[in-house]
Short mmCIF file of N, CA and C in Angstrom, two decimals:
data_model
loop_
_atom_site.label_atom_id
_atom_site.label_comp_id
_atom_site.label_asym_id
_atom_site.label_seq_id
_atom_site.Cartn_x
_atom_site.Cartn_y
_atom_site.Cartn_z
N MET C 23 -30.05 -2.02 23.06
CA MET C 23 -29.27 -3.43 22.77
C MET C 23 -28.32 -2.76 21.48
N ASN C 24 -27.20 -3.32 21.29
CA ASN C 24 -26.25 -2.91 20.52
C ASN C 24 -26.13 -4.14 19.25
N LYS C 25 -27.13 -4.16 18.51
CA LYS C 25 -27.27 -5.36 17.58
C LYS C 25 -25.78 -5.57 16.56
N SER C 26 -25.58 -4.50 16.13
CA SER C 26 -24.00 -4.50 15.54
C SER C 26 -23.09 -5.25 16.16
N LEU C 27 -22.61 -4.91 17.69
CA LEU C 27 -21.81 -5.45 18.16
C LEU C 27 -22.08 -6.84 18.35
N LEU C 28 -23.22 -7.14 18.89
CA LEU C 28 -23.72 -8.64 18.94
C LEU C 28 -23.17 -9.41 17.50
N ALA C 29 -23.60 -8.83 16.29
CA ALA C 29 -23.62 -9.38 15.16
C ALA C 29 -21.81 -9.53 14.92
N SER C 30 -21.25 -8.50 15.21
CA SER C 30 -19.46 -8.80 15.20
C SER C 30 -19.09 -9.81 16.04
N VAL C 31 -19.64 -10.20 17.12
CA VAL C 31 -19.16 -11.11 17.83
C VAL C 31 -19.70 -12.42 17.57
N MET C 32 -20.86 -12.59 17.05
CA MET C 32 -21.38 -13.51 16.21
C MET C 32 -20.31 -14.24 15.02
N ILE C 33 -19.90 -13.12 14.23
CA ILE C 33 -19.33 -13.56 13.06
C ILE C 33 -17.81 -13.88 13.47
N LYS C 34 -17.15 -13.06 14.56
CA LYS C 34 -15.98 -13.27 14.91
C LYS C 34 -15.85 -14.82 15.50
N ASN C 35 -16.96 -15.28 16.06
CA ASN C 35 -17.35 -16.73 16.55
C ASN C 35 -17.57 -17.76 15.39
N GLY C 36 -17.81 -17.20 14.36
CA GLY C 36 -18.34 -18.31 13.48
C GLY C 36 -19.72 -18.86 13.42
N ASP C 37 -20.37 -18.05 14.19
CA ASP C 37 -21.85 -18.29 14.44
C ASP C 37 -23.08 -17.46 13.76
N THR C 38 -24.08 -18.04 13.54
CA THR C 38 -25.23 -17.49 12.75
C THR C 38 -26.59 -17.34 13.64
N GLN C 39 -27.22 -16.23 13.44
CA GLN C 39 -28.57 -16.17 14.10
C GLN C 39 -29.13 -17.53 14.40
N GLY C 40 -29.23 -18.39 13.19
CA GLY C 40 -30.01 -19.68 13.23
C GLY C 40 -29.56 -20.60 14.32
N ALA C 41 -28.13 -20.40 14.36
CA ALA C 41 -27.28 -21.57 15.34
C ALA C 41 -27.83 -20.84 16.62
N LEU C 42 -27.76 -19.90 16.91
CA LEU C 42 -28.03 -19.13 18.28
C LEU C 42 -29.12 -19.50 18.79
N ALA C 43 -30.31 -19.33 17.87
CA ALA C 43 -31.49 -19.26 18.05
C ALA C 43 -31.78 -20.80 18.34
N SER C 44 -31.20 -21.68 17.88
CA SER C 44 -31.48 -23.17 17.91
C SER C 44 -30.97 -23.81 19.16
N ALA C 45 -29.47 -23.14 19.48
CA ALA C 45 -28.81 -23.50 20.95
C ALA C 45 -29.78 -22.89 21.98
N MET C 46 -30.47 -21.65 21.80
CA MET C 46 -31.12 -20.90 22.94
C MET C 46 -32.38 -21.71 23.05
N GLY C 47 -32.98 -22.42 22.24
CA GLY C 47 -34.33 -23.18 22.35
C GLY C 47 -35.35 -22.13 21.46
N LEU C 48 -34.71 -21.14 20.79
CA LEU C 48 -36.23 -19.90 20.44
C LEU C 48 -35.73 -20.06 18.90
N SER C 49 -37.27 -19.65 18.27
CA SER C 49 -37.18 -19.73 16.85
C SER C 49 -36.54 -18.48 16.46
N LEU C 50 -36.05 -18.66 14.79
CA LEU C 50 -35.25 -17.44 14.28
C LEU C 50 -35.89 -16.28 14.40
N SER C 51 -37.16 -16.32 14.22
CA SER C 51 -38.12 -15.04 14.03
C SER C 51 -37.94 -14.35 15.60
N ARG C 52 -38.18 -15.10 16.67
CA ARG C 52 -38.15 -14.54 18.15
C ARG C 52 -36.77 -14.27 18.60
N LEU C 53 -35.71 -14.97 18.25
CA LEU C 53 -34.45 -14.42 18.28
C LEU C 53 -34.28 -12.96 17.68
N ASN C 54 -34.73 -12.94 16.60
CA ASN C 54 -34.67 -11.93 15.84
C ASN C 54 -35.36 -10.74 16.23
N ALA C 55 -36.50 -10.75 16.65
CA ALA C 55 -37.60 -10.03 17.51
C ALA C 55 -36.57 -9.38 18.63
N LYS C 56 -35.82 -10.29 19.67
CA LYS C 56 -35.23 -9.67 20.78
C LYS C 56 -33.83 -8.98 20.37
N ILE C 57 -33.10 -9.30 19.09
CA ILE C 57 -32.37 -8.49 18.72
C ILE C 57 -32.55 -7.11 18.39
N ASN C 58 -33.88 -6.78 17.54
CA ASN C 58 -34.11 -5.77 17.29
C ASN C 58 -35.14 -5.06 18.00
N GLU C 59 -35.48 -5.78 19.06
CA GLU C 59 -36.30 -4.91 20.29
C GLU C 59 -37.51 -4.83 19.47
N ARG C 60 -38.20 -5.67 18.82
CA ARG C 60 -39.31 -5.68 18.32
C ARG C 60 -40.73 -5.98 19.18
N GLU C 61 -41.76 -5.03 19.19
CA GLU C 61 -42.79 -5.69 19.91
C GLU C 61 -42.76 -5.91 21.49
N GLY C 62 -41.81 -4.90 21.79
CA GLY C 62 -41.29 -5.30 23.30
C GLY C 62 -40.46 -6.74 23.59
N ALA C 63 -39.86 -7.03 22.70
CA ALA C 63 -39.22 -8.52 22.78
C ALA C 63 -37.86 -8.15 23.15
N ALA C 64 -37.33 -8.69 24.67
CA ALA C 64 -35.85 -8.12 25.20
C ALA C 64 -35.51 -9.43 25.75
N PHE C 65 -34.17 -9.52 25.57
CA PHE C 65 -33.64 -10.90 26.13
C PHE C 65 -33.94 -10.63 27.61
N THR C 66 -34.02 -12.15 28.36
CA THR C 66 -34.22 -12.41 29.72
C THR C 66 -32.58 -12.55 30.08
N GLN C 67 -32.56 -12.32 31.67
CA GLN C 67 -31.28 -12.58 32.11
C GLN C 67 -30.91 -13.57 31.86
N PRO C 68 -31.16 -15.11 31.92
CA PRO C 68 -30.75 -16.25 31.58
C PRO C 68 -30.42 -16.56 30.12
N GLU C 69 -31.16 -15.75 29.18
CA GLU C 69 -30.60 -15.66 27.86
C GLU C 69 -29.32 -14.66 27.81
N MET C 70 -29.47 -13.41 28.32
CA MET C 70 -27.97 -12.85 28.39
C MET C 70 -26.85 -13.70 28.51
N GLU C 71 -27.15 -14.37 29.90
CA GLU C 71 -26.29 -15.28 30.39
C GLU C 71 -25.56 -16.25 29.50
N PHE C 72 -26.41 -16.80 28.69
CA PHE C 72 -26.21 -17.97 27.91
C PHE C 72 -25.31 -17.39 26.73
N ILE C 73 -25.40 -16.08 26.34
CA ILE C 73 -24.93 -15.62 24.99
C ILE C 73 -23.69 -15.07 25.71
N ILE C 74 -23.49 -14.40 26.86
CA ILE C 74 -22.16 -13.88 27.58
C ILE C 74 -21.35 -15.18 27.75
N LYS C 75 -21.76 -16.44 28.07
CA LYS C 75 -21.02 -17.72 28.03
C LYS C 75 -20.64 -17.95 27.12
N ARG C 76 -21.56 -18.24 25.95
CA ARG C 76 -21.25 -18.90 24.36
C ARG C 76 -20.30 -18.10 23.79
N TYR C 77 -20.09 -16.92 24.05
CA TYR C 77 -19.03 -15.95 23.43
C TYR C 77 -18.01 -15.36 24.29
N GLU C 78 -18.04 -16.32 25.59
CA GLU C 78 -16.80 -15.61 26.41
C GLU C 78 -16.83 -14.04 26.62
N LEU C 79 -18.00 -13.36 26.69
CA LEU C 79 -17.75 -11.97 26.67
C LEU C 79 -17.24 -11.48 28.04
N SER C 80 -16.68 -10.58 27.76
CA SER C 80 -16.14 -9.77 29.31
C SER C 80 -17.25 -9.04 29.72
N ASN C 81 -17.34 -8.60 31.12
CA ASN C 81 -18.42 -7.63 31.49
C ASN C 81 -18.32 -6.52 30.55
N ASP C 82 -17.46 -5.87 30.41
CA ASP C 82 -17.35 -4.64 29.63
C ASP C 82 -18.32 -4.79 28.14
N GLU C 83 -18.17 -6.13 27.46
CA GLU C 83 -18.35 -6.28 26.30
C GLU C 83 -20.04 -6.75 26.42
N ALA C 84 -20.23 -7.35 27.56
CA ALA C 84 -21.74 -7.68 27.78
C ALA C 84 -22.44 -6.35 27.89
N ILE C 85 -22.09 -5.39 28.67
CA ILE C 85 -22.76 -4.28 28.88
C ILE C 85 -22.70 -3.36 27.64
N GLN C 86 -21.82 -3.33 26.93
CA GLN C 86 -21.89 -2.46 25.70
C GLN C 86 -23.06 -3.35 24.87
N ILE C 87 -23.17 -4.60 24.71
CA ILE C 87 -23.72 -5.11 23.82
C ILE C 87 -25.54 -4.88 24.28
N PHE C 88 -25.83 -5.43 25.57
CA PHE C 88 -27.11 -5.64 26.41
C PHE C 88 -27.75 -4.14 26.68
N PHE C 89 -26.82 -3.01 27.04
CA PHE C 89 -27.30 -1.92 27.70
C PHE C 89 -26.87 -0.68 27.17
N ARG C 90 -26.28 -0.61 25.99
CA ARG C 90 -26.06 0.50 25.39
C ARG C 90 -26.67 0.41 23.96
N HIS C 91 -26.84 1.76 23.47
CA HIS C 91 -27.59 1.71 22.19
C HIS C 91 -26.65 2.19 21.16
#
Protein backbone atom coordinates (compact mmCIF):
# COMPACT_ATOMS: atom_id res chain seq x y z
CA MET A 1 0.00 0.00 0.00
CA ASN A 2 1.42 3.34 -1.05
CA LYS A 3 -0.27 5.56 1.51
CA SER A 4 1.61 8.67 0.36
CA LEU A 5 0.22 8.33 -3.15
CA LEU A 6 -3.30 7.72 -1.84
CA ALA A 7 -2.97 10.81 0.37
CA SER A 8 -1.85 12.92 -2.59
CA VAL A 9 -4.80 11.71 -4.68
CA MET A 10 -7.16 12.54 -1.83
CA ILE A 11 -5.70 16.03 -1.45
CA LYS A 12 -5.85 16.61 -5.21
CA ASN A 13 -9.56 15.76 -5.04
CA GLY A 14 -10.18 17.92 -1.95
CA ASP A 15 -11.04 14.87 0.14
CA THR A 16 -10.22 13.87 3.70
CA GLN A 17 -9.89 10.52 5.41
CA GLY A 18 -13.02 11.35 7.37
CA ALA A 19 -15.05 12.01 4.22
CA LEU A 20 -13.71 8.88 2.53
CA ALA A 21 -14.42 6.74 5.59
CA SER A 22 -17.97 8.06 5.77
CA ALA A 23 -18.57 7.47 2.05
CA MET A 24 -17.29 3.90 2.41
CA GLY A 25 -19.32 3.19 5.54
CA LEU A 26 -16.20 2.73 7.66
CA SER A 27 -15.12 4.36 10.88
CA LEU A 28 -12.19 6.72 10.55
CA SER A 29 -10.08 4.44 12.74
CA ARG A 30 -10.86 1.40 10.53
CA LEU A 31 -9.97 3.31 7.35
CA ASN A 32 -6.76 4.48 8.97
CA ALA A 33 -5.89 0.90 9.96
CA LYS A 34 -6.40 -0.22 6.35
CA ILE A 35 -4.28 2.63 4.97
CA ASN A 36 -1.49 1.87 7.45
CA GLU A 37 -1.95 -1.92 7.15
CA ARG A 38 -2.17 -2.31 10.93
CA GLU A 39 -3.27 -5.52 12.60
CA GLY A 40 -3.75 -7.30 9.28
CA ALA A 41 -6.20 -4.68 8.00
CA ALA A 42 -6.35 -4.40 4.23
CA PHE A 43 -8.72 -3.04 1.63
CA THR A 44 -11.14 -5.53 0.14
CA GLN A 45 -11.63 -5.68 -3.62
CA PRO A 46 -14.97 -3.80 -3.43
CA GLU A 47 -13.31 -1.11 -1.28
CA MET A 48 -10.48 -0.75 -3.80
CA GLU A 49 -13.04 -0.48 -6.61
CA PHE A 50 -14.89 2.21 -4.64
CA ILE A 51 -11.70 4.26 -4.22
CA ILE A 52 -10.74 3.78 -7.89
CA LYS A 53 -14.14 5.07 -9.01
CA ARG A 54 -14.28 7.89 -6.46
CA TYR A 55 -10.97 9.33 -7.63
CA GLU A 56 -11.21 8.16 -11.27
CA LEU A 57 -7.87 6.38 -10.99
CA SER A 58 -6.17 4.84 -13.99
CA ASN A 59 -5.16 1.19 -13.83
CA ASP A 60 -1.55 2.27 -13.33
CA GLU A 61 -2.45 4.61 -10.47
CA ALA A 62 -4.52 1.90 -8.79
CA ILE A 63 -1.67 -0.61 -9.04
CA GLN A 64 0.79 1.94 -7.64
CA ILE A 65 -1.49 2.73 -4.70
CA PHE A 66 -2.70 -0.73 -3.72
CA PHE A 67 0.06 -3.10 -4.81
CA ARG A 68 3.34 -1.22 -4.51
CA HIS A 69 5.18 -0.08 -1.42
